[in-house]
mmCIF file of C-alpha atoms in Angstrom:
data_model
loop_
_atom_site.group_PDB
_atom_site.id
_atom_site.type_symbol
_atom_site.label_atom_id
_atom_site.label_comp_id
_atom_site.label_asym_id
_atom_site.label_seq_id
_atom_site.Cartn_x
_atom_site.Cartn_y
_atom_site.Cartn_z
ATOM 1 C CA UNK G 1 31.713 -23.125 -6.441
ATOM 2 C CA UNK G 2 32.749 -22.039 -9.952
ATOM 3 C CA UNK G 3 36.038 -23.943 -9.958
ATOM 4 C CA UNK G 4 34.210 -27.303 -9.686
ATOM 5 C CA UNK G 5 31.461 -26.574 -12.202
ATOM 6 C CA UNK G 6 33.197 -28.467 -15.008
ATOM 7 C CA UNK G 7 34.943 -31.091 -12.902
ATOM 8 C CA UNK G 8 34.620 -34.712 -13.935
ATOM 9 C CA UNK G 9 32.256 -36.591 -11.660
ATOM 10 C CA UNK G 10 33.793 -39.508 -9.711
ATOM 11 C CA UNK G 11 32.285 -42.793 -10.807
ATOM 12 C CA UNK G 12 31.158 -41.571 -14.233
ATOM 13 C CA UNK G 13 27.626 -40.655 -15.255
ATOM 14 C CA UNK G 14 25.771 -43.918 -14.635
ATOM 15 C CA UNK G 15 24.519 -45.824 -11.565
ATOM 16 C CA UNK G 16 27.315 -47.241 -9.435
ATOM 17 C CA UNK G 17 25.969 -50.778 -9.705
ATOM 18 C CA UNK G 18 26.499 -50.613 -13.492
ATOM 19 C CA UNK G 19 30.234 -49.916 -13.176
ATOM 20 C CA UNK G 20 31.474 -53.435 -13.926
ATOM 21 C CA UNK G 21 29.082 -53.691 -16.859
ATOM 22 C CA UNK G 22 30.468 -50.474 -18.321
ATOM 23 C CA UNK G 23 34.014 -51.805 -17.955
ATOM 24 C CA UNK G 24 33.081 -55.071 -19.721
ATOM 25 C CA UNK G 25 31.372 -53.106 -22.494
ATOM 26 C CA UNK G 26 34.469 -50.928 -22.965
ATOM 27 C CA UNK G 27 36.763 -53.960 -23.167
ATOM 28 C CA UNK G 28 34.532 -55.628 -25.747
ATOM 29 C CA UNK G 29 34.397 -52.524 -27.917
ATOM 30 C CA UNK G 30 38.101 -51.678 -27.516
ATOM 31 C CA UNK G 31 39.646 -55.106 -27.053
ATOM 32 C CA UNK G 32 43.181 -53.716 -26.721
ATOM 33 C CA UNK G 33 42.366 -52.196 -23.318
ATOM 34 C CA UNK G 34 43.695 -53.966 -20.253
ATOM 35 C CA UNK G 35 41.410 -54.404 -17.245
ATOM 36 C CA UNK G 36 43.115 -51.743 -15.113
ATOM 37 C CA UNK G 37 43.231 -49.240 -17.971
ATOM 38 C CA UNK G 38 39.557 -49.795 -18.776
ATOM 39 C CA UNK G 39 38.518 -49.372 -15.125
ATOM 40 C CA UNK G 40 40.472 -46.104 -14.854
ATOM 41 C CA UNK G 41 38.920 -44.678 -18.028
ATOM 42 C CA UNK G 42 35.371 -45.687 -17.108
ATOM 43 C CA UNK G 43 35.766 -44.368 -13.552
ATOM 44 C CA UNK G 44 37.013 -41.015 -14.866
ATOM 45 C CA UNK G 45 34.765 -40.457 -17.901
ATOM 46 C CA UNK G 46 31.782 -42.822 -17.703
ATOM 47 C CA UNK G 47 29.875 -43.087 -20.975
ATOM 48 C CA UNK G 48 31.999 -40.260 -22.386
ATOM 49 C CA UNK G 49 34.751 -42.806 -22.975
ATOM 50 C CA UNK G 50 33.476 -43.171 -26.557
ATOM 51 C CA UNK G 51 34.281 -39.522 -27.258
ATOM 52 C CA UNK G 52 37.873 -40.186 -26.207
ATOM 53 C CA UNK G 53 38.679 -43.563 -27.746
ATOM 54 C CA UNK G 54 36.562 -43.207 -30.891
ATOM 55 C CA UNK G 55 37.657 -45.683 -33.560
ATOM 56 C CA UNK G 56 41.009 -46.523 -31.972
ATOM 57 C CA UNK G 57 42.262 -50.050 -32.745
ATOM 58 C CA UNK G 58 45.357 -50.088 -30.522
ATOM 59 C CA UNK G 59 47.115 -48.163 -27.774
ATOM 60 C CA UNK G 60 49.263 -46.515 -30.436
ATOM 61 C CA UNK G 61 46.136 -44.855 -31.847
ATOM 62 C CA UNK G 62 45.664 -43.041 -28.534
ATOM 63 C CA UNK G 63 48.851 -41.059 -28.984
ATOM 64 C CA UNK G 64 51.797 -40.505 -26.626
ATOM 65 C CA UNK G 65 51.499 -40.688 -22.868
ATOM 66 C CA UNK G 66 51.402 -37.537 -20.764
ATOM 67 C CA UNK G 67 52.318 -37.568 -17.078
ATOM 68 C CA UNK G 68 51.728 -40.810 -15.182
ATOM 69 C CA UNK G 69 48.804 -42.274 -17.106
ATOM 70 C CA UNK G 70 47.033 -39.798 -19.421
ATOM 71 C CA UNK G 71 47.026 -40.680 -23.114
ATOM 72 C CA UNK G 72 47.145 -38.189 -25.944
ATOM 73 C CA UNK G 73 43.486 -38.924 -26.749
ATOM 74 C CA UNK G 74 42.475 -38.013 -23.195
ATOM 75 C CA UNK G 75 44.487 -34.803 -23.263
ATOM 76 C CA UNK G 76 42.880 -33.748 -26.563
ATOM 77 C CA UNK G 77 39.404 -34.449 -25.153
ATOM 78 C CA UNK G 78 40.085 -32.624 -21.883
ATOM 79 C CA UNK G 79 41.588 -29.612 -23.658
ATOM 80 C CA UNK G 80 38.336 -29.298 -25.632
ATOM 81 C CA UNK G 81 36.060 -29.856 -22.632
ATOM 82 C CA UNK G 82 37.977 -27.540 -20.303
ATOM 83 C CA UNK G 83 38.735 -24.876 -22.940
ATOM 84 C CA UNK G 84 42.490 -25.227 -22.473
ATOM 85 C CA UNK G 85 44.918 -24.012 -25.111
ATOM 86 C CA UNK G 86 47.879 -26.045 -23.886
ATOM 87 C CA UNK G 87 48.362 -29.651 -22.768
ATOM 88 C CA UNK G 88 50.414 -28.406 -19.793
ATOM 89 C CA UNK G 89 47.244 -26.864 -18.343
ATOM 90 C CA UNK G 90 45.621 -30.302 -18.226
ATOM 91 C CA UNK G 91 48.671 -31.974 -16.716
ATOM 92 C CA UNK G 92 49.008 -29.299 -14.026
ATOM 93 C CA UNK G 93 45.386 -29.782 -12.979
ATOM 94 C CA UNK G 94 45.715 -33.566 -12.856
ATOM 95 C CA UNK G 95 49.052 -33.974 -11.094
ATOM 96 C CA UNK G 96 49.367 -30.991 -8.813
ATOM 97 C CA UNK G 97 48.331 -31.590 -5.190
ATOM 98 C CA UNK G 98 44.582 -31.409 -4.771
ATOM 99 C CA UNK G 99 45.016 -29.938 -1.294
ATOM 100 C CA UNK G 100 47.925 -27.803 -0.138
ATOM 101 C CA UNK G 101 48.265 -26.659 3.460
ATOM 102 C CA UNK G 102 50.980 -24.011 3.799
ATOM 103 C CA UNK G 103 52.416 -22.909 7.167
ATOM 104 C CA UNK G 104 49.023 -22.981 8.890
ATOM 105 C CA UNK G 105 48.762 -21.780 12.503
ATOM 106 C CA UNK G 106 45.670 -21.924 14.711
ATOM 107 C CA UNK G 107 45.574 -20.505 18.249
ATOM 108 C CA UNK G 108 42.925 -20.556 20.948
ATOM 109 C CA UNK G 109 43.915 -17.796 23.351
ATOM 110 C CA UNK G 110 47.459 -18.559 24.468
ATOM 111 C CA UNK G 111 47.312 -22.195 23.277
ATOM 112 C CA UNK G 112 48.623 -23.085 19.817
ATOM 113 C CA UNK G 113 46.578 -26.042 18.542
ATOM 114 C CA UNK G 114 48.201 -26.208 15.073
ATOM 115 C CA UNK G 115 51.731 -24.870 14.749
ATOM 116 C CA UNK G 116 53.248 -23.952 11.349
ATOM 117 C CA UNK G 117 51.912 -27.077 9.619
ATOM 118 C CA UNK G 118 52.451 -27.734 5.905
ATOM 119 C CA UNK G 119 51.141 -30.715 3.920
ATOM 120 C CA UNK G 120 50.291 -31.729 0.333
ATOM 121 C CA UNK G 121 47.576 -34.310 -0.388
ATOM 122 C CA UNK G 122 47.213 -35.826 -3.846
ATOM 123 C CA UNK G 123 43.988 -36.394 -5.822
ATOM 124 C CA UNK G 124 42.438 -39.753 -4.980
ATOM 125 C CA UNK G 125 44.586 -40.271 -1.886
ATOM 126 C CA UNK G 126 43.320 -41.858 1.323
ATOM 127 C CA UNK G 127 45.192 -39.878 3.995
ATOM 128 C CA UNK G 128 45.046 -40.523 7.743
ATOM 129 C CA UNK G 129 45.835 -38.089 10.554
ATOM 130 C CA UNK G 130 47.012 -39.987 13.605
ATOM 131 C CA UNK G 131 48.076 -38.723 16.988
ATOM 132 C CA UNK G 132 47.367 -38.603 20.722
ATOM 133 C CA UNK G 133 44.433 -36.660 22.147
ATOM 134 C CA UNK G 134 44.965 -32.901 21.985
ATOM 135 C CA UNK G 135 47.611 -33.036 19.249
ATOM 136 C CA UNK G 136 45.596 -30.803 16.870
ATOM 137 C CA UNK G 137 44.343 -33.310 14.310
ATOM 138 C CA UNK G 138 40.630 -32.519 14.741
ATOM 139 C CA UNK G 139 41.360 -28.775 14.708
ATOM 140 C CA UNK G 140 43.146 -29.228 11.390
ATOM 141 C CA UNK G 141 40.196 -31.183 9.999
ATOM 142 C CA UNK G 142 37.783 -28.459 11.133
ATOM 143 C CA UNK G 143 39.875 -25.843 9.314
ATOM 144 C CA UNK G 144 39.659 -27.892 6.132
ATOM 145 C CA UNK G 145 35.881 -28.120 6.556
ATOM 146 C CA UNK G 146 35.582 -24.376 7.208
ATOM 147 C CA UNK G 147 34.408 -24.591 10.823
ATOM 148 C CA UNK G 148 37.617 -22.889 11.988
ATOM 149 C CA UNK G 149 39.682 -20.192 10.284
ATOM 150 C CA UNK G 150 43.505 -20.322 10.366
ATOM 151 C CA UNK G 151 45.274 -17.436 12.084
ATOM 152 C CA UNK G 152 48.210 -17.721 9.677
ATOM 153 C CA UNK G 153 49.019 -19.617 6.501
ATOM 154 C CA UNK G 154 46.984 -20.723 3.498
ATOM 155 C CA UNK G 155 44.770 -23.663 2.556
ATOM 156 C CA UNK G 156 44.343 -24.168 -1.196
ATOM 157 C CA UNK G 157 42.098 -26.674 -2.952
ATOM 158 C CA UNK G 158 42.804 -27.243 -6.610
ATOM 159 C CA UNK G 159 44.884 -24.057 -6.617
ATOM 160 C CA UNK G 160 42.203 -21.839 -5.027
ATOM 161 C CA UNK G 161 42.513 -20.388 -1.536
ATOM 162 C CA UNK G 162 39.567 -21.648 0.529
ATOM 163 C CA UNK G 163 40.632 -20.404 3.970
ATOM 164 C CA UNK G 164 37.904 -17.736 3.954
ATOM 165 C CA UNK G 165 35.281 -19.713 1.998
ATOM 166 C CA UNK G 166 32.144 -20.617 3.968
ATOM 167 C CA UNK G 167 31.700 -24.336 4.770
ATOM 168 C CA UNK G 168 28.593 -24.796 2.616
ATOM 169 C CA UNK G 169 30.354 -23.198 -0.359
ATOM 170 C CA UNK G 170 33.325 -25.585 -0.294
ATOM 171 C CA UNK G 171 33.386 -28.730 -2.480
ATOM 172 C CA UNK G 172 34.205 -30.622 0.730
ATOM 173 C CA UNK G 173 31.924 -32.713 2.915
ATOM 174 C CA UNK G 174 32.500 -33.964 6.452
ATOM 175 C CA UNK G 175 31.283 -37.149 8.106
ATOM 176 C CA UNK G 176 30.999 -36.635 11.847
ATOM 177 C CA UNK G 177 31.855 -39.037 14.637
ATOM 178 C CA UNK G 178 28.243 -39.162 15.876
ATOM 179 C CA UNK G 179 26.899 -39.341 12.263
ATOM 180 C CA UNK G 180 24.457 -36.398 12.925
ATOM 181 C CA UNK G 181 21.529 -38.102 11.165
ATOM 182 C CA UNK G 182 18.103 -36.465 11.292
ATOM 183 C CA UNK G 183 15.987 -38.771 13.487
ATOM 184 C CA UNK G 184 12.678 -37.774 11.853
ATOM 185 C CA UNK G 185 13.875 -38.500 8.311
ATOM 186 C CA UNK G 186 14.111 -41.871 6.583
ATOM 187 C CA UNK G 187 17.288 -43.272 5.059
ATOM 188 C CA UNK G 188 16.478 -41.755 1.671
ATOM 189 C CA UNK G 189 15.407 -38.499 3.345
ATOM 190 C CA UNK G 190 18.741 -38.168 5.121
ATOM 191 C CA UNK G 191 20.678 -38.899 1.937
ATOM 192 C CA UNK G 192 18.586 -36.460 -0.097
ATOM 193 C CA UNK G 193 18.749 -33.600 2.421
ATOM 194 C CA UNK G 194 21.874 -31.913 1.036
ATOM 195 C CA UNK G 195 20.724 -32.418 -2.553
ATOM 196 C CA UNK G 196 17.437 -30.639 -1.827
ATOM 197 C CA UNK G 197 19.268 -27.774 -0.156
ATOM 198 C CA UNK G 198 21.443 -27.472 -3.251
ATOM 199 C CA UNK G 199 18.346 -27.139 -5.452
ATOM 200 C CA UNK G 200 18.787 -30.334 -7.456
ATOM 201 C CA UNK G 201 15.659 -31.312 -9.474
ATOM 202 C CA UNK G 202 13.498 -34.018 -7.866
ATOM 203 C CA UNK G 203 14.005 -36.581 -10.638
ATOM 204 C CA UNK G 204 17.793 -36.232 -10.357
ATOM 205 C CA UNK G 205 17.606 -36.485 -6.571
ATOM 206 C CA UNK G 206 15.782 -39.807 -6.846
ATOM 207 C CA UNK G 207 18.449 -41.171 -9.195
ATOM 208 C CA UNK G 208 21.323 -39.958 -7.017
ATOM 209 C CA UNK G 209 19.767 -41.351 -3.825
ATOM 210 C CA UNK G 210 19.292 -44.723 -5.516
ATOM 211 C CA UNK G 211 22.963 -44.680 -6.552
ATOM 212 C CA UNK G 212 24.099 -43.932 -3.013
ATOM 213 C CA UNK G 213 21.827 -46.609 -1.490
ATOM 214 C CA UNK G 214 23.311 -49.166 -3.861
ATOM 215 C CA UNK G 215 26.847 -47.961 -3.233
ATOM 216 C CA UNK G 216 26.613 -48.466 0.538
ATOM 217 C CA UNK G 217 24.466 -51.615 0.259
ATOM 218 C CA UNK G 218 21.307 -50.404 1.983
ATOM 219 C CA UNK G 219 18.794 -51.679 -0.572
ATOM 220 C CA UNK G 220 15.407 -52.328 1.016
ATOM 221 C CA UNK G 221 16.023 -49.991 3.955
ATOM 222 C CA UNK G 222 15.184 -46.704 2.230
ATOM 223 C CA UNK G 223 12.028 -46.116 4.333
ATOM 224 C CA UNK G 224 13.571 -46.842 7.734
ATOM 225 C CA UNK G 225 14.392 -44.133 10.257
ATOM 226 C CA UNK G 226 17.761 -44.020 12.082
ATOM 227 C CA UNK G 227 16.323 -45.590 15.254
ATOM 228 C CA UNK G 228 15.381 -48.646 13.192
ATOM 229 C CA UNK G 229 18.967 -49.191 12.006
ATOM 230 C CA UNK G 230 22.009 -50.815 13.560
ATOM 231 C CA UNK G 231 25.165 -48.815 14.297
ATOM 232 C CA UNK G 232 26.841 -50.044 11.135
ATOM 233 C CA UNK G 233 23.816 -49.196 9.009
ATOM 234 C CA UNK G 234 23.633 -45.668 10.447
ATOM 235 C CA UNK G 235 27.298 -45.272 9.606
ATOM 236 C CA UNK G 236 26.546 -46.223 5.996
ATOM 237 C CA UNK G 237 23.695 -43.698 5.799
ATOM 238 C CA UNK G 238 26.036 -40.970 7.045
ATOM 239 C CA UNK G 239 28.626 -41.997 4.454
ATOM 240 C CA UNK G 240 26.053 -41.994 1.642
ATOM 241 C CA UNK G 241 24.803 -38.533 2.660
ATOM 242 C CA UNK G 242 28.380 -37.227 2.685
ATOM 243 C CA UNK G 243 29.028 -38.589 -0.813
ATOM 244 C CA UNK G 244 25.679 -37.668 -2.371
ATOM 245 C CA UNK G 245 26.780 -34.208 -3.523
ATOM 246 C CA UNK G 246 29.949 -35.696 -5.000
ATOM 247 C CA UNK G 247 32.477 -33.501 -3.174
ATOM 248 C CA UNK G 248 36.077 -33.201 -4.271
ATOM 249 C CA UNK G 249 37.154 -34.316 -0.808
ATOM 250 C CA UNK G 250 35.565 -36.178 2.116
ATOM 251 C CA UNK G 251 36.649 -35.542 5.714
ATOM 252 C CA UNK G 252 35.989 -38.283 8.275
ATOM 253 C CA UNK G 253 36.228 -37.528 12.002
ATOM 254 C CA UNK G 254 36.753 -40.905 13.741
ATOM 255 C CA UNK G 255 33.810 -42.380 11.807
ATOM 256 C CA UNK G 256 34.164 -45.921 13.187
ATOM 257 C CA UNK G 257 34.765 -45.093 16.851
ATOM 258 C CA UNK G 258 31.218 -46.030 17.932
ATOM 259 C CA UNK G 259 31.306 -49.506 16.341
ATOM 260 C CA UNK G 260 32.370 -52.731 18.038
ATOM 261 C CA UNK G 261 35.652 -54.311 16.984
ATOM 262 C CA UNK G 262 34.260 -56.908 14.571
ATOM 263 C CA UNK G 263 31.920 -54.467 12.859
ATOM 264 C CA UNK G 264 34.660 -51.845 12.745
ATOM 265 C CA UNK G 265 36.972 -54.211 10.867
ATOM 266 C CA UNK G 266 34.365 -55.102 8.242
ATOM 267 C CA UNK G 267 33.378 -51.435 7.854
ATOM 268 C CA UNK G 268 37.014 -50.466 7.287
ATOM 269 C CA UNK G 269 37.098 -52.762 4.253
ATOM 270 C CA UNK G 270 33.813 -51.330 2.934
ATOM 271 C CA UNK G 271 35.027 -47.762 3.406
ATOM 272 C CA UNK G 272 38.237 -48.539 1.523
ATOM 273 C CA UNK G 273 36.268 -50.195 -1.288
ATOM 274 C CA UNK G 274 34.022 -47.139 -1.687
ATOM 275 C CA UNK G 275 37.009 -44.786 -1.754
ATOM 276 C CA UNK G 276 38.845 -46.852 -4.367
ATOM 277 C CA UNK G 277 35.725 -47.150 -6.496
ATOM 278 C CA UNK G 278 35.001 -43.423 -6.518
ATOM 279 C CA UNK G 279 38.634 -42.335 -6.741
ATOM 280 C CA UNK G 280 37.817 -39.541 -4.283
ATOM 281 C CA UNK G 281 40.222 -37.981 -1.796
ATOM 282 C CA UNK G 282 39.489 -39.086 1.783
ATOM 283 C CA UNK G 283 41.074 -37.596 4.909
ATOM 284 C CA UNK G 284 40.373 -39.517 8.101
ATOM 285 C CA UNK G 285 41.170 -38.501 11.673
ATOM 286 C CA UNK G 286 41.616 -41.419 14.031
ATOM 287 C CA UNK G 287 43.364 -42.445 17.213
ATOM 288 C CA UNK G 288 43.152 -46.116 16.169
ATOM 289 C CA UNK G 289 46.548 -47.050 14.736
ATOM 290 C CA UNK G 290 45.309 -50.323 13.251
ATOM 291 C CA UNK G 291 42.533 -48.468 11.451
ATOM 292 C CA UNK G 292 44.976 -45.937 9.988
ATOM 293 C CA UNK G 293 47.369 -48.685 8.898
ATOM 294 C CA UNK G 294 44.532 -50.597 7.212
ATOM 295 C CA UNK G 295 42.873 -47.891 5.129
ATOM 296 C CA UNK G 296 45.436 -45.148 4.463
ATOM 297 C CA UNK G 297 47.824 -44.666 1.553
ATOM 298 C CA UNK G 298 49.843 -42.306 3.764
ATOM 299 C CA UNK G 299 49.695 -41.432 7.440
ATOM 300 C CA UNK G 300 50.587 -38.138 9.059
ATOM 301 C CA UNK G 301 51.461 -38.434 12.748
ATOM 302 C CA UNK G 302 50.842 -35.266 14.755
ATOM 303 C CA UNK G 303 52.128 -34.201 18.158
ATOM 304 C CA UNK G 304 51.749 -30.816 19.853
ATOM 305 C CA UNK G 305 50.285 -29.231 16.733
ATOM 306 C CA UNK G 306 53.041 -30.345 14.360
ATOM 307 C CA UNK G 307 53.411 -33.120 11.807
ATOM 308 C CA UNK G 308 56.186 -35.321 13.153
ATOM 309 C CA UNK G 309 56.316 -37.768 10.231
ATOM 310 C CA UNK G 310 54.348 -38.348 7.010
ATOM 311 C CA UNK G 311 54.881 -41.713 5.346
ATOM 312 C CA UNK G 312 53.152 -44.824 3.966
ATOM 313 C CA UNK G 313 52.075 -47.263 6.706
ATOM 314 C CA UNK G 314 54.907 -49.762 6.198
ATOM 315 C CA UNK G 315 57.590 -47.068 6.224
ATOM 316 C CA UNK G 316 56.076 -45.492 9.323
ATOM 317 C CA UNK G 317 56.130 -48.852 11.123
ATOM 318 C CA UNK G 318 59.462 -50.197 9.879
ATOM 319 C CA UNK G 319 61.461 -46.966 9.626
ATOM 320 C CA UNK G 320 60.202 -44.394 12.178
ATOM 321 C CA UNK G 321 62.191 -41.166 12.084
ATOM 322 C CA UNK G 322 62.348 -40.682 15.846
ATOM 323 C CA UNK G 323 62.139 -42.528 19.133
ATOM 324 C CA UNK G 324 58.756 -40.927 19.829
ATOM 325 C CA UNK G 325 57.291 -42.236 16.559
ATOM 326 C CA UNK G 326 58.761 -45.696 17.222
ATOM 327 C CA UNK G 327 57.121 -45.878 20.638
ATOM 328 C CA UNK G 328 53.818 -44.317 19.529
ATOM 329 C CA UNK G 329 53.150 -46.510 16.485
ATOM 330 C CA UNK G 330 52.606 -50.136 17.447
ATOM 331 C CA UNK G 331 54.246 -52.156 20.216
ATOM 332 C CA UNK G 332 58.000 -52.030 20.527
ATOM 333 C CA UNK G 333 60.935 -52.813 22.811
ATOM 334 C CA UNK G 334 63.321 -49.883 23.310
ATOM 335 C CA UNK G 335 66.745 -50.858 24.628
ATOM 336 C CA UNK G 336 69.279 -48.208 25.647
ATOM 337 C CA UNK G 337 72.953 -48.785 24.936
ATOM 338 C CA UNK G 338 76.272 -47.449 23.720
ATOM 339 C CA UNK G 339 78.034 -48.092 20.430
ATOM 340 C CA UNK G 340 80.903 -50.457 21.302
ATOM 341 C CA UNK G 341 82.354 -51.119 17.848
ATOM 342 C CA UNK G 342 81.839 -50.126 14.229
ATOM 343 C CA UNK G 343 82.717 -52.437 11.367
ATOM 344 C CA UNK G 344 81.906 -52.594 7.679
ATOM 345 C CA UNK G 345 78.223 -53.340 7.274
ATOM 346 C CA UNK G 346 77.266 -53.404 10.967
ATOM 347 C CA UNK G 347 77.947 -52.016 14.418
ATOM 348 C CA UNK G 348 77.750 -53.397 17.951
ATOM 349 C CA UNK G 349 75.688 -51.971 20.828
ATOM 350 C CA UNK G 350 76.525 -52.760 24.438
ATOM 351 C CA UNK G 351 73.442 -52.716 26.689
ATOM 352 C CA UNK G 352 72.816 -53.303 30.397
ATOM 353 C CA UNK G 353 69.552 -55.215 29.929
ATOM 354 C CA UNK G 354 70.075 -57.227 26.729
ATOM 355 C CA UNK G 355 73.794 -57.930 26.492
ATOM 356 C CA UNK G 356 75.354 -57.145 23.120
ATOM 357 C CA UNK G 357 73.208 -56.307 20.101
ATOM 358 C CA UNK G 358 74.554 -56.346 16.543
ATOM 359 C CA UNK G 359 72.753 -54.028 14.096
ATOM 360 C CA UNK G 360 73.147 -53.706 10.338
ATOM 361 C CA UNK G 361 72.222 -50.012 10.069
ATOM 362 C CA UNK G 362 74.444 -47.399 11.627
ATOM 363 C CA UNK G 363 72.833 -44.572 13.603
ATOM 364 C CA UNK G 364 72.290 -41.306 11.742
ATOM 365 C CA UNK G 365 74.746 -39.407 13.938
ATOM 366 C CA UNK G 366 78.140 -40.232 15.433
ATOM 367 C CA UNK G 367 76.801 -40.232 18.991
ATOM 368 C CA UNK G 368 77.805 -43.153 21.202
ATOM 369 C CA UNK G 369 74.474 -43.318 23.087
ATOM 370 C CA UNK G 370 71.823 -45.066 21.010
ATOM 371 C CA UNK G 371 68.492 -46.832 21.395
ATOM 372 C CA UNK G 372 67.736 -50.150 19.704
ATOM 373 C CA UNK G 373 64.070 -50.542 18.687
ATOM 374 C CA UNK G 374 62.826 -54.129 18.276
ATOM 375 C CA UNK G 375 59.286 -54.993 17.215
ATOM 376 C CA UNK G 376 57.719 -58.021 18.997
ATOM 377 C CA UNK G 377 57.148 -59.923 15.732
ATOM 378 C CA UNK G 378 60.886 -59.760 15.044
ATOM 379 C CA UNK G 379 61.568 -61.894 18.131
ATOM 380 C CA UNK G 380 61.539 -65.701 17.948
ATOM 381 C CA UNK G 381 61.140 -67.781 21.115
ATOM 382 C CA UNK G 382 62.813 -71.147 21.596
ATOM 383 C CA UNK G 383 62.859 -73.715 24.403
ATOM 384 C CA UNK G 384 66.583 -74.368 23.945
ATOM 385 C CA UNK G 385 68.364 -74.437 27.301
ATOM 386 C CA UNK G 386 71.131 -72.083 26.175
ATOM 387 C CA UNK G 387 72.041 -70.105 23.048
ATOM 388 C CA UNK G 388 74.392 -71.677 20.564
ATOM 389 C CA UNK G 389 78.072 -70.687 20.828
ATOM 390 C CA UNK G 390 78.909 -67.412 19.076
ATOM 391 C CA UNK G 391 75.192 -66.715 18.393
ATOM 392 C CA UNK G 392 74.406 -63.026 17.950
ATOM 393 C CA UNK G 393 71.312 -61.187 19.160
ATOM 394 C CA UNK G 394 70.357 -64.176 21.324
ATOM 395 C CA UNK G 395 69.323 -63.986 24.967
ATOM 396 C CA UNK G 396 68.520 -66.529 27.664
ATOM 397 C CA UNK G 397 65.637 -65.850 29.984
ATOM 398 C CA UNK G 398 62.981 -67.266 32.239
ATOM 399 C CA UNK G 399 59.207 -66.846 31.878
ATOM 400 C CA UNK G 400 57.964 -65.095 35.023
ATOM 401 C CA UNK G 401 54.343 -64.489 34.012
ATOM 402 C CA UNK G 402 51.986 -65.218 31.146
ATOM 403 C CA UNK G 403 48.633 -63.874 29.985
ATOM 404 C CA UNK G 404 46.194 -65.289 27.442
#
C-alpha cells in the first residue's frame, strides 16, 4: 500500500545475523554512542546510520532531542527522506498510535461478538488479547487482518482507515494457530511464497529467505518439507513466512497452542527475542495466562465482547480493577466480609471464614460489603501451634488433604 512505500524497514538493510556486527562498527566509529542508543539507531536505519551521524563527535553534535528518543540529526534526515516540511510531521508519525480501534462493533445475526470496543496500540508494542472462549478476541483479530468487516466503528493503521481494505493489501500479516504451511513446499518454499506473490525479484527473494532462516534458527533445514519437521520447527517456519514481507504488524492466533509445555516455554522466549530484535508490533490472542504474562508489554482482557481492563502484566495481576478480573487472572482467594472499622492508613474487614482481616488500602466506594483478594504467594505457612498474641492477618488451621 502507498502509505508504507517509504517506511523504514525493521532490522535495517542487512542480514539479521550481522546486526551485532553493525552495532559494534557504529560504536567504534562514533565512540560516544552508548550500547542501547547504538542498537536503536542500527535497528531503525541500518547502514543509513552514516547519513544521520556524519562527522559527529559527541551527542551535542546531534542537536536537541525531540519526543522520547529522536535526536535533531534523525529528525533532519527523516524530514529529507519523507519530504516533510516540519519536524512535527515526523514526531506525529513516530509517536502516534500505530493502530487505533475506535468504537468497533461486530454482530453475527442477533449475537454481538465485539461490542463498542476502543483501543490504541503503540509502534513496537507486544500486545496480548486474553479472555475466555467466546469473548470476541479472535473476531477482533480477524477484523484487524481483514477477514471480517466491522459493522460500526473505525480501524486505522498509521492514520489510514483500513476497515474496507482487502487482507492482501494491508501491511499486516497473520500467523494461524494451525500454521497453514504448504505440505508440498520446502521450508524455503513456504517462506518465499508470499514474496513471489508480491513480485519480488528472485535474487532479492533468496536474500530475504536466507535472512528469515537465520532469524528463526533453521539453518540446514531449508530443503525439508513440513512433514519432516518437529512441531516447534513448523512453528518457526510459519513465523518466518509471516515476517518475510516485513509487515507493519504481525497478528498471532494462539500460535503456541499445539506445542507441549516445555517447548512452548522455550518458544515464548524465542518469539519475544524476535519481536524485540525487529521492533515490530505484535498482537497475540491466547487463552494461556502465563503465556500472555511472559511475552506481552500490555494485556487486554476481554469478556462478552468488551475490553474489561488493559494494563501491563504486573498491574493486571497485582491491581485488578474488578472482582471478575481478580478471579480470572491467576489463582486467588476471595473472602467476603464487611468493613468493621476505618482508621488512618488502614481498615478492618470482619469475615465469617477468615476472622478479621486488616487491609492497608481502602475500598474505592463507601460500601460496607467488600471482598478481600489474596494471592496464594502472599500467604506464608508455619507449623506454630497458635498465632502470636495480637498478630494480625493470622489464622490457625488444620491440613485436611494434600496433593503433590
